[in-house]
Every structure is written in C-alpha cells, then in structure tokens.
Coordinates of C-alpha atoms and ligand atoms in Angstrom, one line a residue:
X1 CA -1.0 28.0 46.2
X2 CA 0.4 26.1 43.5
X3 CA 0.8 22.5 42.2
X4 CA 4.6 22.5 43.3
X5 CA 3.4 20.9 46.5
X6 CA 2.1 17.5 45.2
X7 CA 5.8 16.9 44.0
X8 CA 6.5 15.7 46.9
X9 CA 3.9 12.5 46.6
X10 CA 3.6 9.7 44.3
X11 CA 0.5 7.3 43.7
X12 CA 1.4 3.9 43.0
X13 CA -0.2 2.0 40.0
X14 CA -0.7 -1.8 41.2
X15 CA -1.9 -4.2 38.8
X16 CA -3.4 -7.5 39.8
X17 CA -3.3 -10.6 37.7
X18 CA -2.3 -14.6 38.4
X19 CA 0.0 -16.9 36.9
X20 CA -2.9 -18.8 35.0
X21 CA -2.1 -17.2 32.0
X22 CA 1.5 -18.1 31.4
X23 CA 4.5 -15.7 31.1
X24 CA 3.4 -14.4 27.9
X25 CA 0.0 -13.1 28.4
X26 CA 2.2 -11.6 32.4
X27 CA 4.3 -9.7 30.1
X28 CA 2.1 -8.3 27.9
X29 CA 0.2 -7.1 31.4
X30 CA 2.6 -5.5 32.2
X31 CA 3.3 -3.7 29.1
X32 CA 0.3 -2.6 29.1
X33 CA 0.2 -1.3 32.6
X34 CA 3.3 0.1 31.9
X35 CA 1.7 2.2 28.8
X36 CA -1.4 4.0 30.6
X37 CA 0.9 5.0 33.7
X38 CA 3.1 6.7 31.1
X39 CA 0.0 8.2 29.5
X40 CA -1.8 9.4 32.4
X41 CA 1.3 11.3 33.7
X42 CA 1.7 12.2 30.3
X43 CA -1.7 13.5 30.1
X44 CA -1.1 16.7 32.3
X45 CA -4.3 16.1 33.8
X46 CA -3.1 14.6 37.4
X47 CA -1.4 16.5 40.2
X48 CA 0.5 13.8 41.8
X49 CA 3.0 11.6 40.0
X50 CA 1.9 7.8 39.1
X51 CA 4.6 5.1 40.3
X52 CA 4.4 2.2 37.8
X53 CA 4.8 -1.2 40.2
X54 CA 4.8 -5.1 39.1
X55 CA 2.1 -7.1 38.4
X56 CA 1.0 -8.9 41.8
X57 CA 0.4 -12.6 41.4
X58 CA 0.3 -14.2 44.9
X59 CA -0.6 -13.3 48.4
X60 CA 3.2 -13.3 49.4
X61 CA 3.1 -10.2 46.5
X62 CA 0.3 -8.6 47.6
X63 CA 1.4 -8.5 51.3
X64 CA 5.1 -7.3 50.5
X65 CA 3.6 -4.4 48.1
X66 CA 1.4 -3.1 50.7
X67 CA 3.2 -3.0 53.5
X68 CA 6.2 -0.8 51.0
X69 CA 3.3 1.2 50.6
X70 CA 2.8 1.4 54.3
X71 CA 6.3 2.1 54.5
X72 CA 7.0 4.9 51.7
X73 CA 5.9 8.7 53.2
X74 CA 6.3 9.6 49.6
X75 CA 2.8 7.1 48.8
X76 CA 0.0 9.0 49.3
X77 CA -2.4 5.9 47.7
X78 CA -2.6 3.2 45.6
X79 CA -4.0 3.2 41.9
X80 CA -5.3 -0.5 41.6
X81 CA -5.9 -2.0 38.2
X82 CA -7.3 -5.9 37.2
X83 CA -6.2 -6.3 33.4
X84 CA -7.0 -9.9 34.1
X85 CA -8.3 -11.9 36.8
X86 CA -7.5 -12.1 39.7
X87 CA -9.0 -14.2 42.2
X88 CA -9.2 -12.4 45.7
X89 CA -8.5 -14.0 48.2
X90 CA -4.6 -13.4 47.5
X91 CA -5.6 -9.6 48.0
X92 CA -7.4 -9.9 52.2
X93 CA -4.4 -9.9 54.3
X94 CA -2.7 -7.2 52.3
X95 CA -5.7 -5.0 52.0
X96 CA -6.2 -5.4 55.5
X97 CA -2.6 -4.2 56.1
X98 CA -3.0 -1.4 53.8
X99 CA -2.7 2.1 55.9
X100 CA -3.4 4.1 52.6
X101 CA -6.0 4.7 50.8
X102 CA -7.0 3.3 47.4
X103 CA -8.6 3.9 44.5
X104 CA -10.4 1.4 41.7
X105 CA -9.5 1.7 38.0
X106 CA -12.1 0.1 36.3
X107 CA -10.7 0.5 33.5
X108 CA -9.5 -1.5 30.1
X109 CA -6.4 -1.0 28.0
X110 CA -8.4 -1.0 24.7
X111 CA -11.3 1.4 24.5
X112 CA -13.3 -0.8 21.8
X113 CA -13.8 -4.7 21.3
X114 CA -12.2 -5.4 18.1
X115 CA -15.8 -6.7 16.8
X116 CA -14.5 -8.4 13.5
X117 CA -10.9 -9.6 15.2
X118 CA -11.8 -10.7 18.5
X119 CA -10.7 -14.1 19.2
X120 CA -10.3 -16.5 22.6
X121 CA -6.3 -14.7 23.5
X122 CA -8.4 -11.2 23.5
X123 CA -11.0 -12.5 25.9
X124 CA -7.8 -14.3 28.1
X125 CA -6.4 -10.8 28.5
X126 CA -8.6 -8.1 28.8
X127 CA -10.9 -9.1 31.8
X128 CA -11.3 -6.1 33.9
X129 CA -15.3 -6.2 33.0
X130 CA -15.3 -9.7 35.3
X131 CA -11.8 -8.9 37.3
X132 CA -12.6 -5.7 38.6
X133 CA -16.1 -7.0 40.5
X134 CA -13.5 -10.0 42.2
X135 CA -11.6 -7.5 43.3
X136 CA -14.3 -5.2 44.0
X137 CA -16.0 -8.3 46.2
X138 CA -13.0 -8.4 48.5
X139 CA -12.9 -4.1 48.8
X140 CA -16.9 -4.6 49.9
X141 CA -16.2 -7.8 52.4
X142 CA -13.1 -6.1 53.7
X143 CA -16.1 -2.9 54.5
X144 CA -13.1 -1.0 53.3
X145 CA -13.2 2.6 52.0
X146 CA -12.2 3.5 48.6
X147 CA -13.0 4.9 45.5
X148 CA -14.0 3.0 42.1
X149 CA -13.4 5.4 38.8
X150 CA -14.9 3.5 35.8
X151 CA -14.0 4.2 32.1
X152 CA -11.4 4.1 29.4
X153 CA -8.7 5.4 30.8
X154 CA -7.7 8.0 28.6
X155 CA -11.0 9.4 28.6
X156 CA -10.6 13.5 30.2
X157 CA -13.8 12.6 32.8
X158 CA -11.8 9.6 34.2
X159 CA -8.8 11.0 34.5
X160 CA -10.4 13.9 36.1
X161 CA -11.7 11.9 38.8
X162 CA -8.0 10.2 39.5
X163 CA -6.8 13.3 39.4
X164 CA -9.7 14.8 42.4
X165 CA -9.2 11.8 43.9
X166 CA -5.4 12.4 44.1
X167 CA -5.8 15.5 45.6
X168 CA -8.0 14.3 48.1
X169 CA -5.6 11.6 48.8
X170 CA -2.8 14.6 49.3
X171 CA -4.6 16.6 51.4
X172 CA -4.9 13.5 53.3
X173 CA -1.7 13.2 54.0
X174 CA -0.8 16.5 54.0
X175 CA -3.1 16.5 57.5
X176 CA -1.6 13.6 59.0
X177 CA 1.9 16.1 60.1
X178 CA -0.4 19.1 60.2
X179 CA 0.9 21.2 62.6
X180 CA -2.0 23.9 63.9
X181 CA -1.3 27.1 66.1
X182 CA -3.7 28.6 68.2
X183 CA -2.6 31.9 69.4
X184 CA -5.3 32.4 72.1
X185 CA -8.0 29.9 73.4
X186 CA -11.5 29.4 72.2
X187 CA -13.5 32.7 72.2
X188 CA -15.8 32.9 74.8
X189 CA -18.6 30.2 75.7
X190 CA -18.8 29.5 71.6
X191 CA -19.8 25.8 71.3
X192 CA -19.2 24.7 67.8
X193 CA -15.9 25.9 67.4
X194 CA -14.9 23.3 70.2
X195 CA -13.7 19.7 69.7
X196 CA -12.0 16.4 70.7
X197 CA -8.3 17.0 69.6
X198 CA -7.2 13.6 70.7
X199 CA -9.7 12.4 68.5
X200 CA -8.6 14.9 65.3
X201 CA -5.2 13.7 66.1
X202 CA -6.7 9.8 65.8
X203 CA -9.0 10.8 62.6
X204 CA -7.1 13.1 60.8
X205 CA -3.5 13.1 62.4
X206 CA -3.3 16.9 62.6
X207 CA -2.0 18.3 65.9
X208 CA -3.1 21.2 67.6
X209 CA -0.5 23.9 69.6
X210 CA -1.7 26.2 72.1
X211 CA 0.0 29.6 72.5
X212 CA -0.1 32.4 74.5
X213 CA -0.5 36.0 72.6
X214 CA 2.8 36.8 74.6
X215 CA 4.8 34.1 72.2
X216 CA 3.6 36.0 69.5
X217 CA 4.4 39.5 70.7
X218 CA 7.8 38.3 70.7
X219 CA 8.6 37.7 67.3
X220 CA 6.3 40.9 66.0
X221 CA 8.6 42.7 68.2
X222 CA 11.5 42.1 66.7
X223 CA 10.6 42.9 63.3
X224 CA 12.5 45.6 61.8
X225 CA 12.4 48.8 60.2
X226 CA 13.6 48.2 57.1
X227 CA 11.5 44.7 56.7
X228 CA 8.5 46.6 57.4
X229 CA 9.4 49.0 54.9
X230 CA 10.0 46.3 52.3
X231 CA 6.3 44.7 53.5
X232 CA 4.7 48.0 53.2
X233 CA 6.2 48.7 49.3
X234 CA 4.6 45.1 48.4
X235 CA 1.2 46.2 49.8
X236 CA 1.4 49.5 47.6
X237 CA 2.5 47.4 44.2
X238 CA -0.4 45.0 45.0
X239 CA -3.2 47.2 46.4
X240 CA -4.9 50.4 46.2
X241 CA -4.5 52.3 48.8
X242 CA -8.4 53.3 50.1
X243 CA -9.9 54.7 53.1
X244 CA -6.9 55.1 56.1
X245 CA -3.8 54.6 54.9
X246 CA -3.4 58.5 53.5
X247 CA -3.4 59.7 56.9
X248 CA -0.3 59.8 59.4
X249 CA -2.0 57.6 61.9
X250 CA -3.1 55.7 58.8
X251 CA 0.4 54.6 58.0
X252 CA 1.6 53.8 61.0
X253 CA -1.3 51.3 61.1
X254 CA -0.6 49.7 58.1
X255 CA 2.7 49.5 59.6
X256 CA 1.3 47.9 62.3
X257 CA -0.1 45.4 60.5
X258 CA 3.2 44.4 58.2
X259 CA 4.9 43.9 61.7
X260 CA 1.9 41.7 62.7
X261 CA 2.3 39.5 59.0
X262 CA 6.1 39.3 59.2
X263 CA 6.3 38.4 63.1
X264 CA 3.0 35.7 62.0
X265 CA 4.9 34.1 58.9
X266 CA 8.3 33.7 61.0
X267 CA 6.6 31.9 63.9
X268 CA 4.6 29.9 62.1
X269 CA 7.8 28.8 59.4
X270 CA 9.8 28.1 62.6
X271 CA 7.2 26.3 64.4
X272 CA 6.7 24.5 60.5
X273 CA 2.4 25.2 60.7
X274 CA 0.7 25.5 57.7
X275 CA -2.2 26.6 59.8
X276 CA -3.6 28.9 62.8
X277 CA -6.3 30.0 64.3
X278 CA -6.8 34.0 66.1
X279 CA -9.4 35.0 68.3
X280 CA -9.9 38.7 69.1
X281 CA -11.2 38.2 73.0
X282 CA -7.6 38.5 73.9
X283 CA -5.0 40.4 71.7
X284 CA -2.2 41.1 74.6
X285 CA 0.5 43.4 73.3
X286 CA -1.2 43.0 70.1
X287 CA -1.9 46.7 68.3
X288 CA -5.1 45.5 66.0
X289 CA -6.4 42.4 65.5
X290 CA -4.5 40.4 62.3
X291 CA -6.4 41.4 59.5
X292 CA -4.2 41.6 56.6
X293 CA -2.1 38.4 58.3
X294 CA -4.5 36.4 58.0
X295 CA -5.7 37.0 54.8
X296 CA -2.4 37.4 53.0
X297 CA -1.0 33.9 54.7
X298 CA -4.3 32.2 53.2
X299 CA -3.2 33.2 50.3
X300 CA -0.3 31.4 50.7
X301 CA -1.7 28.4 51.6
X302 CA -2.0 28.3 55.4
X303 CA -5.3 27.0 57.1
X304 CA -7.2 29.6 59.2
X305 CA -10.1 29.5 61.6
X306 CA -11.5 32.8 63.5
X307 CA -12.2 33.0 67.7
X308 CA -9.9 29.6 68.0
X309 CA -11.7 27.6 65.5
X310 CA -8.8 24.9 64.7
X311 CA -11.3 22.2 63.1
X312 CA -12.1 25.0 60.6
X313 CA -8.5 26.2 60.3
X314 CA -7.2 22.4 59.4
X315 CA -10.1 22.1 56.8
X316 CA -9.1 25.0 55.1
X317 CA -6.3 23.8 55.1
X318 CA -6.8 20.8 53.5
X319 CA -9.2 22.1 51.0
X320 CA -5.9 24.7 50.0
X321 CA -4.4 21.5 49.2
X322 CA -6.9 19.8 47.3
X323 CA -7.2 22.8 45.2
X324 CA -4.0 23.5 44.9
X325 CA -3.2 25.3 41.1
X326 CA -6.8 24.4 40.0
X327 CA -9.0 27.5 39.1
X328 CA -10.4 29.8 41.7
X329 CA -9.5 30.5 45.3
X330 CA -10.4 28.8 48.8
X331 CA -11.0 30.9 51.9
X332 CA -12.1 30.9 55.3
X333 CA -16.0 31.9 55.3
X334 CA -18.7 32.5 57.5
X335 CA -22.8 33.0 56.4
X336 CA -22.6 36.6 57.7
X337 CA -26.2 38.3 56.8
X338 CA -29.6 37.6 54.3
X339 CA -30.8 39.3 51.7
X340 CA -34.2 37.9 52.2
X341 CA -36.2 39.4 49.3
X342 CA -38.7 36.4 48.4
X343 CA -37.8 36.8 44.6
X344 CA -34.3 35.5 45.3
X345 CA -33.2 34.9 48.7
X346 CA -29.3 35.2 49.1
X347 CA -26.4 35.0 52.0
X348 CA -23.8 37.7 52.5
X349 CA -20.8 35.7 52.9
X350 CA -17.8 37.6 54.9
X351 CA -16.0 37.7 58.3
X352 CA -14.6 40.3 60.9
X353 CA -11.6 40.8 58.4
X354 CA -10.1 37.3 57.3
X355 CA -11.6 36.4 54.1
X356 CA -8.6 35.1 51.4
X357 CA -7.8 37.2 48.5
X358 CA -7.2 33.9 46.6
X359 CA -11.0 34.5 45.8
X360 CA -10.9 37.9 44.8
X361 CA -11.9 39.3 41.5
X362 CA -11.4 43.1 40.5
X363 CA -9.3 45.9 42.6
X364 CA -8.2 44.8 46.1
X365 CA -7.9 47.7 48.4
X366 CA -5.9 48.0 51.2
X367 CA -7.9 50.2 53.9
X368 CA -8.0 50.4 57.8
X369 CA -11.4 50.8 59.5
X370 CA -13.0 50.7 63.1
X371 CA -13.7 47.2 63.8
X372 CA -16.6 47.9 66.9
X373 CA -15.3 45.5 68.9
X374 CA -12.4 44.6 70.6
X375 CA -11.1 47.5 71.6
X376 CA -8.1 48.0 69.8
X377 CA -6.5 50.2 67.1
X378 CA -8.3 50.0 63.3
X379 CA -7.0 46.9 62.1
X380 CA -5.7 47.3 58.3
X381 CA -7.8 44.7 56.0
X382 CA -8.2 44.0 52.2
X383 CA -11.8 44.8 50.9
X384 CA -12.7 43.0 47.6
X385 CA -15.6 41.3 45.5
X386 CA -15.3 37.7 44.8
X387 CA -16.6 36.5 41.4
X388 CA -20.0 35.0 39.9
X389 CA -19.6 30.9 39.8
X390 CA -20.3 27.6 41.5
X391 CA -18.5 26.9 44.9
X392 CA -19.0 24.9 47.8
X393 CA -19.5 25.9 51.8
X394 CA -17.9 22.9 53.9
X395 CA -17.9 23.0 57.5
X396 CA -17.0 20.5 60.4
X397 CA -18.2 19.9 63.6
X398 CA -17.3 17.6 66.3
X399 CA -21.0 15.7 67.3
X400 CA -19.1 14.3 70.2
X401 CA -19.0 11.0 68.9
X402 CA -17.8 11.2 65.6
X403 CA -16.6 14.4 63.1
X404 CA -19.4 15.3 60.8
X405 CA -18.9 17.6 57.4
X406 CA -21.6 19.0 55.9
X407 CA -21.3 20.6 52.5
X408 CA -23.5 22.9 50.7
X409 CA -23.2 24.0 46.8
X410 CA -23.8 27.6 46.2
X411 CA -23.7 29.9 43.1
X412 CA -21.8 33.0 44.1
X413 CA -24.1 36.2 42.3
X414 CA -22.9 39.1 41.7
X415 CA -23.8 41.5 44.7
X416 CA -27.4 43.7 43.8
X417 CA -25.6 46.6 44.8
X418 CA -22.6 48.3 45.4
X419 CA -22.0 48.2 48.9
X420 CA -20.1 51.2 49.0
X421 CA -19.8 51.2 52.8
X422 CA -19.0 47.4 53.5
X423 CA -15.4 47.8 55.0
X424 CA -14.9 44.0 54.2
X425 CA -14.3 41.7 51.9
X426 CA -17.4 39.4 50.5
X427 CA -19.1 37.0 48.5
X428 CA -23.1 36.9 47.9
X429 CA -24.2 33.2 47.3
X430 CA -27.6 31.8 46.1
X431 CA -27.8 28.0 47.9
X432 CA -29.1 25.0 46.5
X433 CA -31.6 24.1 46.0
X434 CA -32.6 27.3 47.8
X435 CA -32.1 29.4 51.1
X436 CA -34.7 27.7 53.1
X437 CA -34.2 24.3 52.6
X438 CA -30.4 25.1 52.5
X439 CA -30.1 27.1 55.6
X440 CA -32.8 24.8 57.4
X441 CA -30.8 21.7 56.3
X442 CA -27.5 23.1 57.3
X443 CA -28.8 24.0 60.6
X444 CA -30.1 20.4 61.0
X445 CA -27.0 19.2 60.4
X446 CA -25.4 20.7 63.2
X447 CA -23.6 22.7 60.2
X448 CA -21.1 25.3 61.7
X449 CA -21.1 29.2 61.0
X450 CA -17.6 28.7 60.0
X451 CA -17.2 27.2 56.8
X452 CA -14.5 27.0 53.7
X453 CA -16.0 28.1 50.5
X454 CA -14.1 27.6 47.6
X455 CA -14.5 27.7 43.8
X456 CA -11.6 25.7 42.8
X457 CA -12.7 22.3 45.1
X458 CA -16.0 20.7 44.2
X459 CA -18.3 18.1 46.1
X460 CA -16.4 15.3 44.7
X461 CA -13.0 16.5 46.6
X462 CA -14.9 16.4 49.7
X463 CA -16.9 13.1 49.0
X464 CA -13.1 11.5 48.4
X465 CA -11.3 13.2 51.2
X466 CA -14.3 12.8 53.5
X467 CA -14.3 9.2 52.4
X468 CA -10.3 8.9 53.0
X469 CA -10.6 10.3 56.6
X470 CA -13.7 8.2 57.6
X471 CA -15.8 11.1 58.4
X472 CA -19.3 11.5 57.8
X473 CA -20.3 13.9 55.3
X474 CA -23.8 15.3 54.2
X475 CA -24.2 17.2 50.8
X476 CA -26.7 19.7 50.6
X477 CA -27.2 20.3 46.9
X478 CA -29.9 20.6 44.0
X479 CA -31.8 17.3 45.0
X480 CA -31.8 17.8 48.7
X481 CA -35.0 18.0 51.0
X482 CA -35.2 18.9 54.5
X483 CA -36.6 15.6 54.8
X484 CA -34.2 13.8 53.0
X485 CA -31.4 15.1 55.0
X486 CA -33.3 14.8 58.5
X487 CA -34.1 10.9 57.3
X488 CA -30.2 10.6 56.4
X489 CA -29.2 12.5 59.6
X490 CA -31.0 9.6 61.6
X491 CA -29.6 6.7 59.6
X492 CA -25.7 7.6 60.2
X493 CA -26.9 8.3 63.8
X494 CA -27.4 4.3 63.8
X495 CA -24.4 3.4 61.2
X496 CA -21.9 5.2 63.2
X497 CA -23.0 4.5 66.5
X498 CA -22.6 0.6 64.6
X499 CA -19.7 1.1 63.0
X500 CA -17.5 2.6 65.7
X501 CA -18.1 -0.3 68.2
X502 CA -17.4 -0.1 71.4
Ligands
MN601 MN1 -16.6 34.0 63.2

C-alpha cells in the first residue's frame, strides 16, 4: 500500500495567540506560522498534507474553527501551535466541541535565543516555552486525549513524530467508514475472536457485515475464463511455481484459486470493504479455502482476520494505513509454535495460509498443498521467508467492558534452519525482553492468538492511534516485568471502570 491514500486528508495547523500584542507582533505570527507549515510539507517527511489556518484570538474564533474542523471529512486532526500566549480559557468550549483529535506543537520558530541580540520584542513573541503549558493546562483539565511533540520544528525526530502521529490520526479516520465482511460466522466455540460490534461501531466507527458463503459463490461463479487466464499469467510473472502447480490437477487448483481472488476483490470493491474476515468451518460451494485471496488482497491493503476474527481484520487494517509507503510490510499473524531451546527461546510466527506477502523477503513461491483440515481441495498459498528486523505483534480483544490492545516488540531472526517442508509462509521472532516474560505477559493481558505484526509501524503508531480511539493499550517491550504489567493490568481495571461512568 502506498502513500497515495493520505491525499485524501489534510491536518490543520492552528495557531493560538491574543490581541495583547497589537497587529504587528499578530502579523508577524502569522508569518511565521505561515513559514513552518510550508516547511514541514516541504520537508517530505509527513504523509498527510498541513492546512495553514488564522491565528485564533477569541473564544468566538476558537469555537467557529473547531466546529469547521468538526465539519470538514477531509480534517483528520488539528496541529496546534502557541507562538505567543494565549490565555485558555478562550480555548474550553471549543476544545470541548472538538470531534478530532489533536496534537501539541511545542515548538518555537527560532531554534536558538539570539544570546547577544535578544531584547524585550523577542521575549513578546516567541513564548511557546510559557504558552504551550497554558494551553497544555486546559488539554489536562479538559482530561482530553492528545499528543504533545516538543522540539524545533525542523528538527527530523520532531517531524517524525507529526508525521506517526498523522498516520495514526488517518487510520483513525480511515476506521470510522470502515466497512468489514465477514463471509461466515465465528468459528466454532472460539472466545477471543468474539466482540461487542455496537460497541466497535461506538469506539472505532467501523461496521461489520455478515454474509453467507452463498453471496460469495455467486460472484466467484461468474468469473470468467479468460480473467482467470489473465490472474493465472500474473501469478507466473510474480512467483515461482513450486510443489502442485506442474501437475494437471495442480493447475486447475491454482485456477481455482484465481476464481476465488477475482470473485473476493469484486465483492468486496462493490460492497466498498477494505476488510474481511474467512473462517474455514463452513466453505459452501467454496473449492479450497482462500489462500492466495487473502494474502494477495493484504497486500493490497485490505484488513484480514482468520475463523471470523473482524476485531483483528479492522486492526490490520488500520495498521495498513498507518504504515502506508513506510518501509516493511504488515500482515495478519498468529504465534503458531516455539522453538524452546533455553539458549534462545523463539516463536514460529505463521497461519493456516494467510500471512501477507507485503512482508516477504527472497523468492515467493506459489504451491498448493493438503491443508489437514477442512475437508476440501489443496488450497494454492504463497510460501515465503520474512526478513531479520524489529516489528511489533498487536492484538485486540474485547474485555467486555472496554477494547484492550496489547502490543509486543519482537526482533524477527532469521530461521535456524531451513524448513524445507513448511508449506507456509513464516516469520521467527525473538520477544522482548524475552519469551517468558513476553508470552506470560501477553497471556496476562488477555492478549489474542491473532495479532498484526508489522515492520513498517512501531509502538509509537499504536500509542497515538490507541490514544485517538480511547482504547487501552499495554506495551510489552524491553523494560517490561510480569509484575509490572499484572500491577498496570489492575490499575486500568480501576481507571476504566472510573472513567467510563455509568
Ligand atoms: Mn487462527
């Protein structure tokens, strides 16, 4: 997935001042306002476009501004910025208003006092250092949500942070029309994969269709010949052809499976979902279960979850978004198997099938194997290695009275071995700060089998979005203890329970 997508946002740049200062001193605010907008879009660091907007100088300012935000579908947040002071209380009923989120600049227009030139005007105009905490005060008494990036602004570490924070704000909104289709129900008596979707609807806005496998049939059915014959030459330019496909019956299965991926895209670009979720308990007038489908419309940026697993399929989703045209992929995951040699403990990341070739690194091949379950024809997959690196597992789970994430950085390894008879695609991870207190933590947590891993979103995406959404999130990293996270688990029991009300 590419950054073409976040052309369709904007994030607005709203300075705050007052009239104290007199027109001059306004003007020159706005200059200079005017000048980092133009060099942060300049800077080719940010995804989303910055919307330069007038200095606010009165409640009746304040109030108008954010409820145009409010209005505008193409604001996905609001950049806020205090070159001078400006005294707060002007800011509480628009704040209040405000449906989007926000983020801090604590920032200055010159990077160094001017130690031998500094004089009284200097001190009159650049006042973020005292501004910023006024305006900061009303964010905290508000108990609103928002980010605070501090630095000089043309500094590559802040504008790195705008820019994750921008992506975070995207995928935001990005969820709010989410549209997810489940073909089939839940698989079996599975608990985790379960959920509130009124309350998803409520917290994230996504919505969630139900269909039967017989709605799908229908549109793989009347995929033709000569499309499938245009599918299959893609898949032979792209991959190499392994185990299966040589045979007769191996071809028509691939076959299969291009009429599977052609029938999937068209329902789901009519039906406008950018995600879906399979489950393999009931594949009605389906051949094989969608293999290849599923991991070739990842890779085009649509949200999956396995056995009906729409939370999972809307946060990979989301995390497509927020990683959209950065470095390194973003698929659906689960923590299949251990390697549990004391020396270096490690997970064998894979699923059934669906793992994204976004995260691939070396020869994809293109094989169709026995799946052992099921009961259907050899469903065609793409079998691959993904490469050595840093990533991050999220998951989400409904606790039943609130959504909970829990995150866990890895460092994908390269695999031991060959695995020359794995007939899936894979990724070996090392956790931090180590399997057991990782996988104990994790499973403290309430932490889901189903995850999204990616390389290309870090813990600070999910800090921001989580933040933006309102959700709790717990970050199992380098400094974490089992302790620490059953001590933090108890603490947001009591904060949410507070903060929700009645
Ligand atoms: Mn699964």
């Amino acid at each position: 997935m590419d950054k073409s997508m976040f052309k369709q946002f904007d994030v607005w740049f709203i300075t705050g001042s007052q009239h104290l200062y007199g027109p001059d001193i306004l003007a020159q605010v706005a200059a200079d306002a005017k000048s980092i907008v133009d060099g942060l879009n300049a800077s080719g660091r940010l995804a989303v476009n910055i919307v330069w907007k007038p200095t606010l100088k009165t409640t009746e300012e304040v109030n108008r501004q954010m409820r145009e935000a409010n209005a505008e579908d193409r604001c996905i947040g609001l950049v806020t910025w205090m070159h001078t002071f400006s005294p707060a209380k002007m800011w509480i009923t628009g704040l209040s208003e405000l449906s989007k989120p926000f983020c801090q600049l604590h920032t200055q227009f010159n990077r160094d006092i001017p130690w031998n030139s500094i004089d009284m005007d200097f001190m009159n105009l650049n006042q973020t250092a005292h501004g910023g905490r006024e305006f900061g005060f009303i964010g905290s008494r508000l108990r609103l949500e928002r980010k605070v990036v501090v630095g000089y602004w043309e500094d590559s570490g802040v504008q790195r942070r705008l820019d994750v924070w921008m992506r975070a704000a995207a995928a935001f909104a990005d969820g709010r029309s989410l549209k997810v289709a489940r073909f089939g129900d839940n698989m079996r008596e599975v608990a985790v994969t379960e959920g509130d979707k009124v309350e998803a609807r409520k917290v994230f806005g996504y919505a969630v269709h139900g269909y039967g496998l017989g709605d799908l049939t229908a549109f793989t059915d009347a995929v033709s010949n000569a499309d499938i014959d245009t599918q299959v030459a893609e898949y032979e330019k792209l991959y190499v052809m392994g185990d299966g496909p040589g045979s007769d019956k191996g071809r028509e299965r691939i076959r299969s499976a291009a009429r599977l991926e052609i029938g999937m895209r068209r329902f789901l670009e009519e039906g406008g979902f950018k995600a879906f979720t399979t489950t393999f308990e009931n594949l009605h007038g389906l051949a094989q279960l969608p293999g290849l489908a599923c991991q070739r419309l990842m890779a085009d940026g649509y949200g999956f979850g396995a056995e009906g697993d729409w939370k999972t399929a809307a946060l990979v989703r989301a995390m497509k978004v927020m990683g959209a045209g950065l470095k390194g992929g973003t698929a659906f995951m689960e923590d299949y198997t251990y390697h549990l040699d004391p020396e270096r403990p490690l997970v064998l990341g894979s699923h059934m099938l669906e793992i994204c070739p976004s995260i691939a690194t070396g020869p994809i091949r293109l094989e169709t194997r026995p799946l052992g379950i099921g009961g259907k024809d050899d469903p065609a997959r793409l079998i691959f290695e993904s490469p050595a690196g840093d990533a991050i597992n999220v998951s989400v789970m409904d606790m039943g009275n609130r959504f909970r994430f829990v995150l866990n950085e890895v460092e994908a390894v390269d695999p031991p071995a060959d695995l020359p008879g794995l007939p899936v695609a894979r990724v070996v991870w090392d956790p931090k700060p180590d399997l057991a207190t990782a996988a104990a933590s994790w499973i403290f947590a309430g932490g889901a089998h189903h995850a999204g891993y990616s390389q290309a979103v870090t813990r600070e995406h999910i800090i921001d979005f989580a933040s933006i959404a309102g959700v709790e999130l717990l970050c199992i990293g380098e400094d974490t203890t089992v302790e620490s996270i059953k001590n933090e688990i108890r603490w947001n029991e009591m904060y949410y329970h507070l903060a929700r009300g009645l």
